GROMACS .gro file of C-alpha atoms in nm:
model
  247
    1UNK     CA    1  -2.004  -3.674  -2.279
    2UNK     CA    2  -1.929  -3.307  -2.230
    3UNK     CA    3  -2.123  -3.037  -2.413
    4UNK     CA    4  -2.058  -2.688  -2.541
    5UNK     CA    5  -2.216  -2.476  -2.270
    6UNK     CA    6  -2.259  -2.097  -2.270
    7UNK     CA    7  -2.362  -1.872  -1.981
    8UNK     CA    8  -2.516  -1.545  -2.099
    9UNK     CA    9  -2.493  -1.345  -1.776
   10UNK     CA   10  -2.558  -0.987  -1.674
   11UNK     CA   11  -2.344  -0.953  -1.361
   12UNK     CA   12  -2.012  -1.118  -1.273
   13UNK     CA   13  -2.114  -1.333  -0.978
   14UNK     CA   14  -2.338  -1.536  -1.208
   15UNK     CA   15  -2.027  -1.716  -1.335
   16UNK     CA   16  -1.984  -1.863  -0.987
   17UNK     CA   17  -2.354  -1.900  -0.907
   18UNK     CA   18  -2.387  -2.155  -1.187
   19UNK     CA   19  -2.020  -2.250  -1.167
   20UNK     CA   20  -2.099  -2.600  -1.050
   21UNK     CA   21  -2.275  -2.695  -1.373
   22UNK     CA   22  -2.010  -2.518  -1.581
   23UNK     CA   23  -1.724  -2.691  -1.397
   24UNK     CA   24  -1.885  -3.035  -1.416
   25UNK     CA   25  -1.925  -2.992  -1.791
   26UNK     CA   26  -1.551  -2.924  -1.819
   27UNK     CA   27  -1.481  -3.219  -1.588
   28UNK     CA   28  -1.681  -3.437  -1.828
   29UNK     CA   29  -1.475  -3.328  -2.129
   30UNK     CA   30  -1.695  -3.041  -2.245
   31UNK     CA   31  -1.622  -2.674  -2.303
   32UNK     CA   32  -1.782  -2.405  -2.086
   33UNK     CA   33  -1.800  -2.039  -2.185
   34UNK     CA   34  -1.938  -1.729  -2.014
   35UNK     CA   35  -2.029  -1.385  -2.144
   36UNK     CA   36  -2.096  -1.114  -1.885
   37UNK     CA   37  -2.270  -0.802  -2.012
   38UNK     CA   38  -2.204  -0.561  -1.725
   39UNK     CA   39  -1.870  -0.557  -1.547
   40UNK     CA   40  -1.639  -0.276  -1.441
   41UNK     CA   41  -1.275  -0.256  -1.546
   42UNK     CA   42  -1.187  -0.324  -1.180
   43UNK     CA   43  -1.395  -0.639  -1.154
   44UNK     CA   44  -1.308  -0.801  -1.490
   45UNK     CA   45  -0.974  -0.950  -1.377
   46UNK     CA   46  -1.149  -1.097  -1.072
   47UNK     CA   47  -1.431  -1.246  -1.282
   48UNK     CA   48  -1.176  -1.385  -1.527
   49UNK     CA   49  -0.978  -1.540  -1.240
   50UNK     CA   50  -1.294  -1.698  -1.096
   51UNK     CA   51  -1.377  -1.838  -1.441
   52UNK     CA   52  -1.026  -1.984  -1.471
   53UNK     CA   53  -1.072  -2.165  -1.139
   54UNK     CA   54  -1.386  -2.325  -1.284
   55UNK     CA   55  -1.230  -2.397  -1.624
   56UNK     CA   56  -1.461  -2.147  -1.795
   57UNK     CA   57  -1.358  -1.932  -2.094
   58UNK     CA   58  -1.464  -1.567  -2.043
   59UNK     CA   59  -1.595  -1.299  -2.276
   60UNK     CA   60  -1.702  -0.940  -2.203
   61UNK     CA   61  -1.924  -0.782  -2.474
   62UNK     CA   62  -1.888  -0.438  -2.313
   63UNK     CA   63  -2.236  -0.314  -2.227
   64UNK     CA   64  -2.282  -0.014  -1.993
   65UNK     CA   65  -2.491   0.020  -1.677
   66UNK     CA   66  -2.818   0.196  -1.753
   67UNK     CA   67  -2.774   0.170  -2.130
   68UNK     CA   68  -2.875  -0.189  -2.204
   69UNK     CA   69  -3.131  -0.186  -2.482
   70UNK     CA   70  -3.276  -0.415  -2.748
   71UNK     CA   71  -3.135  -0.227  -3.047
   72UNK     CA   72  -3.004  -0.421  -3.349
   73UNK     CA   73  -2.647  -0.330  -3.248
   74UNK     CA   74  -2.694  -0.481  -2.902
   75UNK     CA   75  -2.849  -0.793  -3.050
   76UNK     CA   76  -2.554  -0.835  -3.287
   77UNK     CA   77  -2.311  -0.846  -2.994
   78UNK     CA   78  -2.486  -1.147  -2.839
   79UNK     CA   79  -2.573  -1.313  -3.169
   80UNK     CA   80  -2.203  -1.308  -3.261
   81UNK     CA   81  -2.111  -1.478  -2.932
   82UNK     CA   82  -2.375  -1.749  -2.978
   83UNK     CA   83  -2.269  -1.820  -3.336
   84UNK     CA   84  -1.902  -1.830  -3.241
   85UNK     CA   85  -1.948  -2.066  -2.945
   86UNK     CA   86  -2.223  -2.280  -3.106
   87UNK     CA   87  -2.354  -2.397  -2.768
   88UNK     CA   88  -2.555  -2.712  -2.709
   89UNK     CA   89  -2.683  -2.552  -2.388
   90UNK     CA   90  -2.732  -2.189  -2.286
   91UNK     CA   91  -2.767  -2.089  -1.921
   92UNK     CA   92  -2.910  -1.747  -1.848
   93UNK     CA   93  -3.109  -1.557  -1.586
   94UNK     CA   94  -3.465  -1.652  -1.497
   95UNK     CA   95  -3.726  -1.432  -1.672
   96UNK     CA   96  -3.954  -1.437  -1.366
   97UNK     CA   97  -3.668  -1.346  -1.132
   98UNK     CA   98  -3.542  -1.072  -1.364
   99UNK     CA   99  -3.880  -0.901  -1.369
  100UNK     CA  100  -3.884  -0.857  -0.990
  101UNK     CA  101  -3.511  -0.795  -0.941
  102UNK     CA  102  -3.430  -0.427  -0.888
  103UNK     CA  103  -3.072  -0.455  -1.010
  104UNK     CA  104  -3.044  -0.212  -1.304
  105UNK     CA  105  -3.076  -0.346  -1.658
  106UNK     CA  106  -3.206  -0.690  -1.554
  107UNK     CA  107  -3.535  -0.661  -1.741
  108UNK     CA  108  -3.393  -0.511  -2.059
  109UNK     CA  109  -3.114  -0.770  -2.054
  110UNK     CA  110  -3.368  -1.054  -2.033
  111UNK     CA  111  -3.552  -0.939  -2.345
  112UNK     CA  112  -3.222  -0.881  -2.524
  113UNK     CA  113  -3.088  -1.226  -2.438
  114UNK     CA  114  -3.400  -1.413  -2.550
  115UNK     CA  115  -3.428  -1.208  -2.871
  116UNK     CA  116  -3.062  -1.272  -2.947
  117UNK     CA  117  -3.096  -1.647  -2.894
  118UNK     CA  118  -3.387  -1.648  -3.139
  119UNK     CA  119  -3.210  -1.430  -3.397
  120UNK     CA  120  -2.887  -1.634  -3.380
  121UNK     CA  121  -3.073  -1.920  -3.549
  122UNK     CA  122  -3.208  -1.707  -3.835
  123UNK     CA  123  -3.072  -1.501  -4.123
  124UNK     CA  124  -3.018  -1.194  -3.905
  125UNK     CA  125  -2.706  -0.982  -3.981
  126UNK     CA  126  -2.539  -1.253  -4.190
  127UNK     CA  127  -2.385  -0.990  -4.415
  128UNK     CA  128  -2.205  -0.838  -4.114
  129UNK     CA  129  -2.066  -1.169  -3.991
  130UNK     CA  130  -2.035  -1.377  -4.308
  131UNK     CA  131  -1.785  -1.614  -4.148
  132UNK     CA  132  -2.050  -1.729  -3.898
  133UNK     CA  133  -2.349  -1.948  -3.982
  134UNK     CA  134  -2.685  -1.931  -3.803
  135UNK     CA  135  -2.692  -2.151  -3.495
  136UNK     CA  136  -3.010  -2.338  -3.400
  137UNK     CA  137  -3.177  -2.248  -3.071
  138UNK     CA  138  -3.007  -2.465  -2.809
  139UNK     CA  139  -3.149  -2.609  -2.490
  140UNK     CA  140  -3.199  -2.326  -2.241
  141UNK     CA  141  -3.170  -2.343  -1.863
  142UNK     CA  142  -3.258  -2.056  -1.631
  143UNK     CA  143  -3.030  -2.018  -1.329
  144UNK     CA  144  -3.142  -1.958  -0.968
  145UNK     CA  145  -3.509  -1.966  -1.072
  146UNK     CA  146  -3.807  -1.896  -0.850
  147UNK     CA  147  -3.963  -2.226  -0.961
  148UNK     CA  148  -3.692  -2.480  -1.055
  149UNK     CA  149  -3.777  -2.807  -1.228
  150UNK     CA  150  -3.437  -2.973  -1.201
  151UNK     CA  151  -3.123  -2.971  -0.987
  152UNK     CA  152  -2.759  -3.057  -1.058
  153UNK     CA  153  -2.536  -3.244  -0.813
  154UNK     CA  154  -2.233  -3.019  -0.754
  155UNK     CA  155  -2.078  -3.204  -0.458
  156UNK     CA  156  -1.772  -3.301  -0.664
  157UNK     CA  157  -1.690  -2.938  -0.750
  158UNK     CA  158  -1.806  -2.767  -0.430
  159UNK     CA  159  -1.456  -2.665  -0.319
  160UNK     CA  160  -1.377  -2.543  -0.669
  161UNK     CA  161  -1.690  -2.327  -0.662
  162UNK     CA  162  -1.591  -2.185  -0.321
  163UNK     CA  163  -1.242  -2.103  -0.447
  164UNK     CA  164  -1.394  -1.918  -0.742
  165UNK     CA  165  -1.612  -1.713  -0.508
  166UNK     CA  166  -1.306  -1.628  -0.297
  167UNK     CA  167  -1.151  -1.420  -0.577
  168UNK     CA  168  -1.454  -1.195  -0.637
  169UNK     CA  169  -1.315  -0.928  -0.403
  170UNK     CA  170  -1.527  -0.637  -0.526
  171UNK     CA  171  -1.848  -0.835  -0.489
  172UNK     CA  172  -1.753  -0.962  -0.144
  173UNK     CA  173  -1.664  -0.611  -0.027
  174UNK     CA  174  -1.999  -0.483  -0.155
  175UNK     CA  175  -2.181  -0.767   0.021
  176UNK     CA  176  -1.994  -0.704   0.346
  177UNK     CA  177  -2.104  -0.339   0.350
  178UNK     CA  178  -2.458  -0.427   0.243
  179UNK     CA  179  -2.520  -0.689   0.511
  180UNK     CA  180  -2.374  -0.474   0.786
  181UNK     CA  181  -2.598  -0.182   0.689
  182UNK     CA  182  -2.913  -0.384   0.622
  183UNK     CA  183  -2.914  -0.630   0.915
  184UNK     CA  184  -2.875  -0.560   1.283
  185UNK     CA  185  -2.554  -0.683   1.443
  186UNK     CA  186  -2.714  -0.935   1.678
  187UNK     CA  187  -2.893  -1.105   1.390
  188UNK     CA  188  -2.573  -1.124   1.185
  189UNK     CA  189  -2.389  -1.287   1.474
  190UNK     CA  190  -2.647  -1.568   1.486
  191UNK     CA  191  -2.528  -1.702   1.152
  192UNK     CA  192  -2.171  -1.567   1.149
  193UNK     CA  193  -2.040  -1.575   1.507
  194UNK     CA  194  -1.802  -1.285   1.583
  195UNK     CA  195  -1.906  -1.112   1.260
  196UNK     CA  196  -1.818  -0.771   1.406
  197UNK     CA  197  -1.459  -0.878   1.474
  198UNK     CA  198  -1.385  -0.971   1.113
  199UNK     CA  199  -1.106  -0.761   0.968
  200UNK     CA  200  -1.270  -0.585   0.674
  201UNK     CA  201  -1.565  -0.571   0.432
  202UNK     CA  202  -1.421  -0.851   0.219
  203UNK     CA  203  -1.396  -1.092   0.515
  204UNK     CA  204  -1.748  -1.001   0.628
  205UNK     CA  205  -1.897  -1.045   0.283
  206UNK     CA  206  -1.716  -1.372   0.223
  207UNK     CA  207  -1.822  -1.512   0.561
  208UNK     CA  208  -2.186  -1.432   0.486
  209UNK     CA  209  -2.169  -1.583   0.139
  210UNK     CA  210  -2.019  -1.907   0.274
  211UNK     CA  211  -2.316  -1.948   0.506
  212UNK     CA  212  -2.577  -1.843   0.249
  213UNK     CA  213  -2.427  -2.046  -0.036
  214UNK     CA  214  -2.415  -2.363   0.171
  215UNK     CA  215  -2.772  -2.309   0.293
  216UNK     CA  216  -2.904  -2.258  -0.060
  217UNK     CA  217  -2.725  -2.557  -0.207
  218UNK     CA  218  -2.811  -2.792   0.079
  219UNK     CA  219  -3.173  -2.678   0.053
  220UNK     CA  220  -3.192  -2.764  -0.317
  221UNK     CA  221  -3.002  -3.087  -0.258
  222UNK     CA  222  -3.075  -3.267   0.066
  223UNK     CA  223  -3.344  -3.063   0.241
  224UNK     CA  224  -3.609  -3.098  -0.030
  225UNK     CA  225  -3.601  -3.480  -0.005
  226UNK     CA  226  -3.337  -3.486  -0.277
  227UNK     CA  227  -3.066  -3.735  -0.364
  228UNK     CA  228  -2.776  -3.489  -0.351
  229UNK     CA  229  -2.605  -3.318  -0.059
  230UNK     CA  230  -2.531  -2.998  -0.255
  231UNK     CA  231  -2.719  -2.897  -0.568
  232UNK     CA  232  -2.767  -2.603  -0.804
  233UNK     CA  233  -3.126  -2.536  -0.908
  234UNK     CA  234  -3.231  -2.468  -1.267
  235UNK     CA  235  -3.544  -2.438  -1.473
  236UNK     CA  236  -3.534  -2.596  -1.817
  237UNK     CA  237  -3.719  -2.400  -2.085
  238UNK     CA  238  -3.995  -2.606  -2.243
  239UNK     CA  239  -4.084  -2.970  -2.199
  240UNK     CA  240  -3.839  -3.251  -2.135
  241UNK     CA  241  -3.838  -3.471  -2.445
  242UNK     CA  242  -3.766  -3.826  -2.333
  243UNK     CA  243  -3.743  -4.139  -2.549
  244UNK     CA  244  -3.851  -4.329  -2.238
  245UNK     CA  245  -3.931  -4.251  -1.877
  246UNK     CA  246  -3.625  -4.215  -1.655
  247UNK     CA  247  -3.574  -4.262  -1.283
   0.00000   0.00000   0.00000
């Protein structure tokens, strides 16, 4: 049966990066939600469109680049979302990955997210949101982790996930410029033939992401002696509590 699933993300592309799990939950009769802390006015319609492709309901709490902190006011924004959605499962960034990632606000966001998950289950700020009850800490999965301990078969929603990535124009344009500046042309052409002839930054970024996304998902699926052709990798927080051993 489907669950109530909530992505607490920092940047917009995370909606698509774990879009397979979110879309499968919707496919199974569940409800999938996403909250993205940092997104520009320009990118929000694109992120919302990508979420719609995946069947995900979007929310933007309105944080600012460089100003993410762990103040009570910041915690209240995320606590409110958690108590409103009442998720069975939360997906968020990997603490280990966030520590090494040089994207701005990653580290502060990680502390804020985990503190907010903990506070959402307690008597924090109840007087300011009296219509919302505390919500117990749900099962937590970290997305794109350095050391995954489980994978999800996303073969059935692979095209859906690709279509969602297609609409992230700002991200694809950024990636197109980044790869062209960071990697020499000959090397780019080895994985994207005729890369230099592509029409614009969007086409270049999208072509690179198609190759990279397939490589990553095949690696976590088939290449690592797995059972799935295409898989998203996750790390579940804590032990797996099983009533019996499973295959």
